[in-house]
PDB file of C-alpha atoms in Angstrom:
ATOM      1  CA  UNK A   1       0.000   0.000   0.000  1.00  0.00           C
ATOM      2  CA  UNK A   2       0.953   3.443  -0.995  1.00  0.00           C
ATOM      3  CA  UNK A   3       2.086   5.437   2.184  1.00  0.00           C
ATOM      4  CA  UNK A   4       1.345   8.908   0.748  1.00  0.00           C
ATOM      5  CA  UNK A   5      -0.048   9.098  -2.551  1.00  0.00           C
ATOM      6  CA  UNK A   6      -1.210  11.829  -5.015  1.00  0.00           C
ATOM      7  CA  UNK A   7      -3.018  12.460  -7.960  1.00  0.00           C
ATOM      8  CA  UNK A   8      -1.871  13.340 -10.788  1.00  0.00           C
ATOM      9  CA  UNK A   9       1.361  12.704 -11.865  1.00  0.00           C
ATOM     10  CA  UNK A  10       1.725  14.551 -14.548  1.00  0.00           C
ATOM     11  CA  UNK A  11      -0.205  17.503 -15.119  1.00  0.00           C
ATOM     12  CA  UNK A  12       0.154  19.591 -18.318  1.00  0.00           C
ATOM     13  CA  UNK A  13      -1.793  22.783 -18.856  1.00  0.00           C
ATOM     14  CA  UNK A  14      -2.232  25.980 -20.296  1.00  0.00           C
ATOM     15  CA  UNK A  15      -1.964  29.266 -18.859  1.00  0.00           C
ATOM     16  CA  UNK A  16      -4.924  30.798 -17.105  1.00  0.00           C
ATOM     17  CA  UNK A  17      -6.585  27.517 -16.181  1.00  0.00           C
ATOM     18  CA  UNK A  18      -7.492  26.074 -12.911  1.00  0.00           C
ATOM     19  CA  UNK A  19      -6.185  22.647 -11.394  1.00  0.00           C
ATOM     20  CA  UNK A  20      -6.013  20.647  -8.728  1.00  0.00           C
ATOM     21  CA  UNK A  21      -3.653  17.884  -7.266  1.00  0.00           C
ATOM     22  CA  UNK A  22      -4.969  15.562  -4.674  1.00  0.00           C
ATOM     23  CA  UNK A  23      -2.980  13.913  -1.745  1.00  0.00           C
ATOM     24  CA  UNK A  24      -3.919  11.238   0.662  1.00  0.00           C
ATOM     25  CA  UNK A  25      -1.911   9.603   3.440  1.00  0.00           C
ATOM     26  CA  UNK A  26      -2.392   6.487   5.130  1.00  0.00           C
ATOM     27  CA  UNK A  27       0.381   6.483   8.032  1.00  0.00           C
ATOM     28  CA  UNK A  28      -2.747   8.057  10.083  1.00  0.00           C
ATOM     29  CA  UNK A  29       0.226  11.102  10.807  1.00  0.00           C
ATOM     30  CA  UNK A  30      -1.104  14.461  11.962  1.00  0.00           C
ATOM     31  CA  UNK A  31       0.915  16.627   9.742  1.00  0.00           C
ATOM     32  CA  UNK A  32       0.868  17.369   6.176  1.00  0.00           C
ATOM     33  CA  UNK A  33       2.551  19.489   3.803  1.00  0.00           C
ATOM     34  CA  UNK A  34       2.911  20.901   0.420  1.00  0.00           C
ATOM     35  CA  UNK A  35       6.529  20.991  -0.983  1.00  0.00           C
ATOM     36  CA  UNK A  36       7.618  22.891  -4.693  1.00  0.00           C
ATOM     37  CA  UNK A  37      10.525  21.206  -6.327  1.00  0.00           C
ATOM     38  CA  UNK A  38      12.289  23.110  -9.209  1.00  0.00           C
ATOM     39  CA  UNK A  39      13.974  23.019 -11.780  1.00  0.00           C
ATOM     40  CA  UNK A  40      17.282  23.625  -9.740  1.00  0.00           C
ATOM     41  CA  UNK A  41      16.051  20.890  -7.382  1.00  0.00           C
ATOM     42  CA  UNK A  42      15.320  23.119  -4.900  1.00  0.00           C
ATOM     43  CA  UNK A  43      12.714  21.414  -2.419  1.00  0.00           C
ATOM     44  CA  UNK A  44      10.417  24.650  -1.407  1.00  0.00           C
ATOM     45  CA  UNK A  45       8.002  24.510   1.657  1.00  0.00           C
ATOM     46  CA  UNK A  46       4.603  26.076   0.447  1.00  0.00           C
ATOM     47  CA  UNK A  47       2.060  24.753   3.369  1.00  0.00           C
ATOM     48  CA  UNK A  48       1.626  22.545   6.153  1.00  0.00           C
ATOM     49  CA  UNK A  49      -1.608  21.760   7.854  1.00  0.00           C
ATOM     50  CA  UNK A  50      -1.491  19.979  11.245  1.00  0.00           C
ATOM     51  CA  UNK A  51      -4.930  17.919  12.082  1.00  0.00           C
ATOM     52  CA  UNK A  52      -6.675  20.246   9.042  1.00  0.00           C
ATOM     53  CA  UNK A  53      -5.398  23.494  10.334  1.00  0.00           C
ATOM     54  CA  UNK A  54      -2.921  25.718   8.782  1.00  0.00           C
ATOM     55  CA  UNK A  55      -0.077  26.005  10.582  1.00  0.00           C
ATOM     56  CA  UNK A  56       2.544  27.358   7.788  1.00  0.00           C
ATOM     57  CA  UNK A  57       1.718  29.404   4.918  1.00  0.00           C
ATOM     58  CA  UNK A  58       4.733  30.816   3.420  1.00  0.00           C
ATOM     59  CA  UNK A  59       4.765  33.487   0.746  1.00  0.00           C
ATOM     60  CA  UNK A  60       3.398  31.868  -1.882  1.00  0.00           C
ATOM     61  CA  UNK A  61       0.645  33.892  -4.597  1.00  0.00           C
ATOM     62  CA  UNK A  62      -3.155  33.251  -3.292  1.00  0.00           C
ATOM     63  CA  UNK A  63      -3.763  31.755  -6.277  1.00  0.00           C
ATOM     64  CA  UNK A  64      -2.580  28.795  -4.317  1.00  0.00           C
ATOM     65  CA  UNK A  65      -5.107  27.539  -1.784  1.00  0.00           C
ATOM     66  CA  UNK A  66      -4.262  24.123   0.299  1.00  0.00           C
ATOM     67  CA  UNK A  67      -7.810  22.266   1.678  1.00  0.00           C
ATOM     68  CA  UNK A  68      -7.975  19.444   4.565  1.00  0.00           C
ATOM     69  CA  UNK A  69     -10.891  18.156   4.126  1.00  0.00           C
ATOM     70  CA  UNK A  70      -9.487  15.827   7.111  1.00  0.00           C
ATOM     71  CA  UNK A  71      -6.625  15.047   8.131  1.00  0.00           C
ATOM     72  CA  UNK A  72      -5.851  12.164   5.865  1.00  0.00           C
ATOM     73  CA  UNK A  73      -5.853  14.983   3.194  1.00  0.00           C
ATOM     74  CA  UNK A  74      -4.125  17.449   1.873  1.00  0.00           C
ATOM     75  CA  UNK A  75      -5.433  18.849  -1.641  1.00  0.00           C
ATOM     76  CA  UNK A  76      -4.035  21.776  -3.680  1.00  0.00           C
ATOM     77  CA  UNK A  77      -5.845  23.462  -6.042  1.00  0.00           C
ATOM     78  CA  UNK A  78      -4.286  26.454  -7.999  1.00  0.00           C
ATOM     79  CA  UNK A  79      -5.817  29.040  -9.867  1.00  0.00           C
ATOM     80  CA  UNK A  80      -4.899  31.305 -12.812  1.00  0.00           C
ATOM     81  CA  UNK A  81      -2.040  28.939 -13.754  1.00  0.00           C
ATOM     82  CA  UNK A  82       1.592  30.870 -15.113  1.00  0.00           C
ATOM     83  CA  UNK A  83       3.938  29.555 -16.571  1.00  0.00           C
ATOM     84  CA  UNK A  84       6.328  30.520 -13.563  1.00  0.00           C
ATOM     85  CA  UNK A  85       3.993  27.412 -11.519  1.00  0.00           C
ATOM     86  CA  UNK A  86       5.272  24.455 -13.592  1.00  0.00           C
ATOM     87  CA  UNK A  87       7.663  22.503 -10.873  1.00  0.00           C
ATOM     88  CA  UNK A  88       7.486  19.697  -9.543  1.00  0.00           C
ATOM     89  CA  UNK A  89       4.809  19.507  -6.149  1.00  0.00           C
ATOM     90  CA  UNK A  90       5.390  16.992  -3.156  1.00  0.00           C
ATOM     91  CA  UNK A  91       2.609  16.334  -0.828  1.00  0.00           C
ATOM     92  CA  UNK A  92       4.563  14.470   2.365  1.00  0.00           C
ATOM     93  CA  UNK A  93       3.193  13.935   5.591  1.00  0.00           C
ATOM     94  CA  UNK A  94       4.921  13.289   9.525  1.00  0.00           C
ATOM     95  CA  UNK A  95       3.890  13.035  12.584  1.00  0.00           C
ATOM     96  CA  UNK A  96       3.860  16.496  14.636  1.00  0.00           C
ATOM     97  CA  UNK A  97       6.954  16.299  16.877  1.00  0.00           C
ATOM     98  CA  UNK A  98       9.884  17.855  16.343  1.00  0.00           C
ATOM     99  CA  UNK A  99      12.198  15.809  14.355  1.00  0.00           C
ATOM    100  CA  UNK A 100       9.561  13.546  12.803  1.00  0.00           C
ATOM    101  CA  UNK A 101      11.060  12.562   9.081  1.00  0.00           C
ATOM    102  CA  UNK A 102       8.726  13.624   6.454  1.00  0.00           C
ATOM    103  CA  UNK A 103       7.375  10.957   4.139  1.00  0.00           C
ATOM    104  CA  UNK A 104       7.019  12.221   0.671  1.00  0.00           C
ATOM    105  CA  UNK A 105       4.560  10.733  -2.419  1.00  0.00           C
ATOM    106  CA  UNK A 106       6.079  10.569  -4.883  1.00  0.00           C
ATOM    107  CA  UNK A 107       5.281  14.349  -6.995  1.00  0.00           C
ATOM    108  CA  UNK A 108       2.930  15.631  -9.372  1.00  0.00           C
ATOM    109  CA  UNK A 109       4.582  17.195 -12.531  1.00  0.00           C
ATOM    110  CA  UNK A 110       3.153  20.645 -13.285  1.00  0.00           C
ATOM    111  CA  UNK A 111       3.730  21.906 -16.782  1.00  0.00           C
ATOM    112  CA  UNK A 112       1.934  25.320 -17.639  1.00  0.00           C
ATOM    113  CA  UNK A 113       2.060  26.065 -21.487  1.00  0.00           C
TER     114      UNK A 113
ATOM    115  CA  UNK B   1      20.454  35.137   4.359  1.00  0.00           C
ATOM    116  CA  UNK B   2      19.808  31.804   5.797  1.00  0.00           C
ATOM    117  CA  UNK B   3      21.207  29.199   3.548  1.00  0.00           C
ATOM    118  CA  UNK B   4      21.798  25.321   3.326  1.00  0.00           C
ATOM    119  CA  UNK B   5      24.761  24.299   0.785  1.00  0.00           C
ATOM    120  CA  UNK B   6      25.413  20.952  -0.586  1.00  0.00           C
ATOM    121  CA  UNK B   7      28.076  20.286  -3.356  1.00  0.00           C
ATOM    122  CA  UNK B   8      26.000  21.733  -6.104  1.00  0.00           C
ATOM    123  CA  UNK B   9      28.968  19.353  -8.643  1.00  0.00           C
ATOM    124  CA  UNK B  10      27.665  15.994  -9.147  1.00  0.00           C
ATOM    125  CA  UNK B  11      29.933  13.283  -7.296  1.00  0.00           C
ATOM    126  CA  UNK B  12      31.394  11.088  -9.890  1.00  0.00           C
ATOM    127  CA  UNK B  13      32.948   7.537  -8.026  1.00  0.00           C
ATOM    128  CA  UNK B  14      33.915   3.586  -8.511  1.00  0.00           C
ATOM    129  CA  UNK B  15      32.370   0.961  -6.652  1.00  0.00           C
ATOM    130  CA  UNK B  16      33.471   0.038  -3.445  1.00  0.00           C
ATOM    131  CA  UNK B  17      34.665   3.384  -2.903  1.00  0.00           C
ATOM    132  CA  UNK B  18      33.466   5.389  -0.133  1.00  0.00           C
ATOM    133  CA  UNK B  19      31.195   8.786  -0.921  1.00  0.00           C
ATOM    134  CA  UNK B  20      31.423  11.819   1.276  1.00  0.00           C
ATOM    135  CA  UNK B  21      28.511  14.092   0.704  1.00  0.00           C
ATOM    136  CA  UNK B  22      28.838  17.489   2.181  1.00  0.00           C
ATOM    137  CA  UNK B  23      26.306  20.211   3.676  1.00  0.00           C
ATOM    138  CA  UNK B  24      27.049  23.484   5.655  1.00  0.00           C
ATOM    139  CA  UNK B  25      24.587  25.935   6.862  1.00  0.00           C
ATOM    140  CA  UNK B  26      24.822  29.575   7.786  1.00  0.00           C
ATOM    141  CA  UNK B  27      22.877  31.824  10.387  1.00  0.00           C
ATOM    142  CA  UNK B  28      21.043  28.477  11.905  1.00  0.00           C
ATOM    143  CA  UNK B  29      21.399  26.539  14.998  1.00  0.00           C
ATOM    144  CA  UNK B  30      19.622  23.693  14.175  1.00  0.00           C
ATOM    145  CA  UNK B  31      18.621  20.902  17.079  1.00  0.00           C
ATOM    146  CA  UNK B  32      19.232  18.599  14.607  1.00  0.00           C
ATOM    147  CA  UNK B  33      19.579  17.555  10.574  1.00  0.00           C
ATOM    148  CA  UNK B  34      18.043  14.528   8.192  1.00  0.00           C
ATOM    149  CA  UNK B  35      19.295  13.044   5.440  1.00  0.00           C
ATOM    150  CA  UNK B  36      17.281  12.251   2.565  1.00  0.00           C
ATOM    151  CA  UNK B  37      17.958  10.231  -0.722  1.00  0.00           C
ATOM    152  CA  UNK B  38      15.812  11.095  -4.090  1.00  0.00           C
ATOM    153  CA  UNK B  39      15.511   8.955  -6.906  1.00  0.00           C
ATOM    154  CA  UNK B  40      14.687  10.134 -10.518  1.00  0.00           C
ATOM    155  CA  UNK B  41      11.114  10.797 -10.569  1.00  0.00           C
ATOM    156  CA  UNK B  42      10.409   9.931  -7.046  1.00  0.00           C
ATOM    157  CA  UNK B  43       9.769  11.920  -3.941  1.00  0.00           C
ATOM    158  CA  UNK B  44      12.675  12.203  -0.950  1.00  0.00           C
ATOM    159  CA  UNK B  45      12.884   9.123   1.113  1.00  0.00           C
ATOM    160  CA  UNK B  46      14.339   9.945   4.878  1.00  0.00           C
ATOM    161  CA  UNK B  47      17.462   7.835   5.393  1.00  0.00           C
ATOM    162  CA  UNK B  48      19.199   9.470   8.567  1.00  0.00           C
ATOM    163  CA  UNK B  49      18.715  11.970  11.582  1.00  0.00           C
ATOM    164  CA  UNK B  50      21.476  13.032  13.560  1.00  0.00           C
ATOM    165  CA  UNK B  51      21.297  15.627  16.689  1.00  0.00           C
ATOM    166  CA  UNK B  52      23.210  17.766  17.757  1.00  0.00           C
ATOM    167  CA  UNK B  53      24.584  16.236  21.027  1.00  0.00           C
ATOM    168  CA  UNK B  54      25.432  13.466  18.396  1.00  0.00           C
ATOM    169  CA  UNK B  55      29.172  14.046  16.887  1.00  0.00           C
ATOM    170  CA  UNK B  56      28.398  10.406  14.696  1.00  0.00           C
ATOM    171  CA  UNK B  57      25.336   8.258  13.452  1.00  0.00           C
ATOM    172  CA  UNK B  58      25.288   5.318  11.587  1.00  0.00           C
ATOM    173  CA  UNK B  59      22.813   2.681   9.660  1.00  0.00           C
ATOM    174  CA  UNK B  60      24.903  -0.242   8.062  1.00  0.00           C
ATOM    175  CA  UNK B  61      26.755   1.484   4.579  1.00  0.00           C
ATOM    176  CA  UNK B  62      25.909   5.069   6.067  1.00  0.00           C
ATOM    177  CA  UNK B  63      27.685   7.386   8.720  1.00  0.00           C
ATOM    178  CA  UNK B  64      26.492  10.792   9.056  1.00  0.00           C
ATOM    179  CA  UNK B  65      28.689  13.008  11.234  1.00  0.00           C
ATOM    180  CA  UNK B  66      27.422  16.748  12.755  1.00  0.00           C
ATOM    181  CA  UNK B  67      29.715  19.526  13.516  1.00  0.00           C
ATOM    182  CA  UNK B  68      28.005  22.347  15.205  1.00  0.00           C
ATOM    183  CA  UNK B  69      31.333  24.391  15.361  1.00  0.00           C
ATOM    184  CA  UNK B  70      32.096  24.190  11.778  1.00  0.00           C
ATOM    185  CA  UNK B  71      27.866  24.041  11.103  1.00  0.00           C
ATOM    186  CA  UNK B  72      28.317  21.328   8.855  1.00  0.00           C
ATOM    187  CA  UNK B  73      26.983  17.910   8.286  1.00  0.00           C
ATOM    188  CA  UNK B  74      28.834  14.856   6.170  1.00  0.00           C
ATOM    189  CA  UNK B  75      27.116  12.046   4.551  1.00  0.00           C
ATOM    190  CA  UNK B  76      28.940   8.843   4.305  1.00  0.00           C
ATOM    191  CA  UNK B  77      28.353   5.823   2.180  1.00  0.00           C
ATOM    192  CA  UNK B  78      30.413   3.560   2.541  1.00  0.00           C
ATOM    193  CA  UNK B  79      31.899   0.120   0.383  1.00  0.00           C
ATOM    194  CA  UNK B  80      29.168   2.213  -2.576  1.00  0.00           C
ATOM    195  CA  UNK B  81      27.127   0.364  -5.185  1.00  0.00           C
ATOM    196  CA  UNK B  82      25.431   1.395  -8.198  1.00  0.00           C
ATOM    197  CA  UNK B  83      22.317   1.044  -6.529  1.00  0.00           C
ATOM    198  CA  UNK B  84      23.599   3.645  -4.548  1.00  0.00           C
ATOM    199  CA  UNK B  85      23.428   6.262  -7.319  1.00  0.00           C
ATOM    200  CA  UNK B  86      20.817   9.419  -6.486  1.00  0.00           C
ATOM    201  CA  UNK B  87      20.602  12.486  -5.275  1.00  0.00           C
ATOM    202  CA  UNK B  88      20.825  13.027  -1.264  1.00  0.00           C
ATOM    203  CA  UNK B  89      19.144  15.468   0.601  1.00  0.00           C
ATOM    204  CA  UNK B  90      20.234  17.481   4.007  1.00  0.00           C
ATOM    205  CA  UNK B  91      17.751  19.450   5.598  1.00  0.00           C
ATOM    206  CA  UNK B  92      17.639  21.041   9.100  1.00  0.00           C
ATOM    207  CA  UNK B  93      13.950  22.714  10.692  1.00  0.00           C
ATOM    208  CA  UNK B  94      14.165  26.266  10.328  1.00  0.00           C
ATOM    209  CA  UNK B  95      12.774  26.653  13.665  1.00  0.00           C
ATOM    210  CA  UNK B  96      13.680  23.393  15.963  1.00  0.00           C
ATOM    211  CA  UNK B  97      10.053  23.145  16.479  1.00  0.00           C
ATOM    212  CA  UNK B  98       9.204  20.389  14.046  1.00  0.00           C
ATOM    213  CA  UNK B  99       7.365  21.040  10.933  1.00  0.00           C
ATOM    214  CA  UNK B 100       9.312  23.365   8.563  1.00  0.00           C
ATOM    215  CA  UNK B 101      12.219  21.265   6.946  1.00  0.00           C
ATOM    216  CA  UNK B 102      14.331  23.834   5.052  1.00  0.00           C
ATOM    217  CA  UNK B 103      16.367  21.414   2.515  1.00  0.00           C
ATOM    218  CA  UNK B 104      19.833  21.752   0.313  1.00  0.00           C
ATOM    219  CA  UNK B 105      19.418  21.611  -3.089  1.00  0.00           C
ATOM    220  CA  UNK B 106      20.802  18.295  -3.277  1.00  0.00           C
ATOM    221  CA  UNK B 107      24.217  16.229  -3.979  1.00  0.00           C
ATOM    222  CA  UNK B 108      23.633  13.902  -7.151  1.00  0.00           C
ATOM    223  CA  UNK B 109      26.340  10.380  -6.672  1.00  0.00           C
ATOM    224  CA  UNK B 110      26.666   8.584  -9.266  1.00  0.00           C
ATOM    225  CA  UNK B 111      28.598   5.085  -8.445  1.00  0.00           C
ATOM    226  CA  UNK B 112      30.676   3.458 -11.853  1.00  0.00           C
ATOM    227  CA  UNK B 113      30.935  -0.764 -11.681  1.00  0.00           C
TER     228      UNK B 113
END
């Protein structure tokens, strides 16, 4: 069984649209996150929700808006697409503590055209 | 500005060798750092954590050593395979309080036969 899992991988796109990536964990962990991976391999925090409440939003445009439906999910669903949003996107999820390893799915690639 | 550095040149070595992956940090004091490997179209996978009261950690191949002083983590593999071959990950939480994993951008090995 999948650990953390998200849907889709690949996502290709024009400009302007709306989309959505899904994310579901079954490690029954607390915490989940948003990651943006680009093309330099930089691994980005966006959000992390602990139990379905925010607890980290960093800058990142409003036309990004994280949902926790519970707290088994973790869905992202972007607006206005740009070209400047194609990246890779990790969902990962941990348990609250401090030092809790994060366990990743395994990405959604995002490319805007 | 607060920074994480890893040797941005991939890491070119033979089998059986031993790889030394490198990652310093500036302007943090973190309580503790993980290691994380990445595979080509895969999400991170946590290999190692090492605190800071810990000068040494190991898990059979790997050894990951912490310097506080010098703010600097190494990443060990050790008698290296080609399965070995990826990219590895440092990353340290931003604020010691679990939940924001600022990463490196990310070593890639590559291990010959």
């Amino acid at each position: 069984d999948t650990a953390v899992s998200q849907t889709p991988k690949y996502l290709v796109t024009q400009m302007g649209n709306d989309k959505s990536i899904k994310c579901e964990q079954n490690l029954g962990h607390d915490t989940m996150y948003w990651y943006k991976q680009d093309s330099k391999k930089f691994l980005k925090i966006m959000f992390s929700y602990n139990n379905k409440e925010l607890i980290i939003n960093e800058t990142v445009p409003n036309r990004f808006s994280p949902k926790s439906p519970d707290k088994a999910h973790l869905n992202l669903h972007i607006n206005s697409l740009e070209l400047g949003d194609s990246a890779v996107y990790f969902c990962a999820s941990s348990h609250p503590r401090e030092s809790s390893p994060l366990h990743f799915g395994n990405g959604t690639r995002l490319t805007v055209t | 500005s607060q920074k994480i550095e890893q040797n941005s040149e991939a890491l070119n070595i033979q089998e059986g060798k031993t790889a030394t992956l490198t990652c310093n940090y500036t302007n943090y004091s973190p309580a503790y750092l993980q290691w994380y490997r990445q595979d080509p179209g895969r999400g991170p996978v946590f290999l190692l954590l090492i605190r800071e009261n810990e000068k040494e950690k190991r898990k059979e191949r790997l050894k990951v050593t912490f310097d506080t002083t010098l703010k600097q983590s190494l990443f060990h593999i050790t008698a290296s395979q080609p399965a070995d071959s990826a990219t590895y990950l440092c990353a340290l939480d931003e604020y010691n309080q679990g939940g924001k994993l600022i990463f490196g951008q990310g070593t890639e090995l590559s291990v010959k036969p």
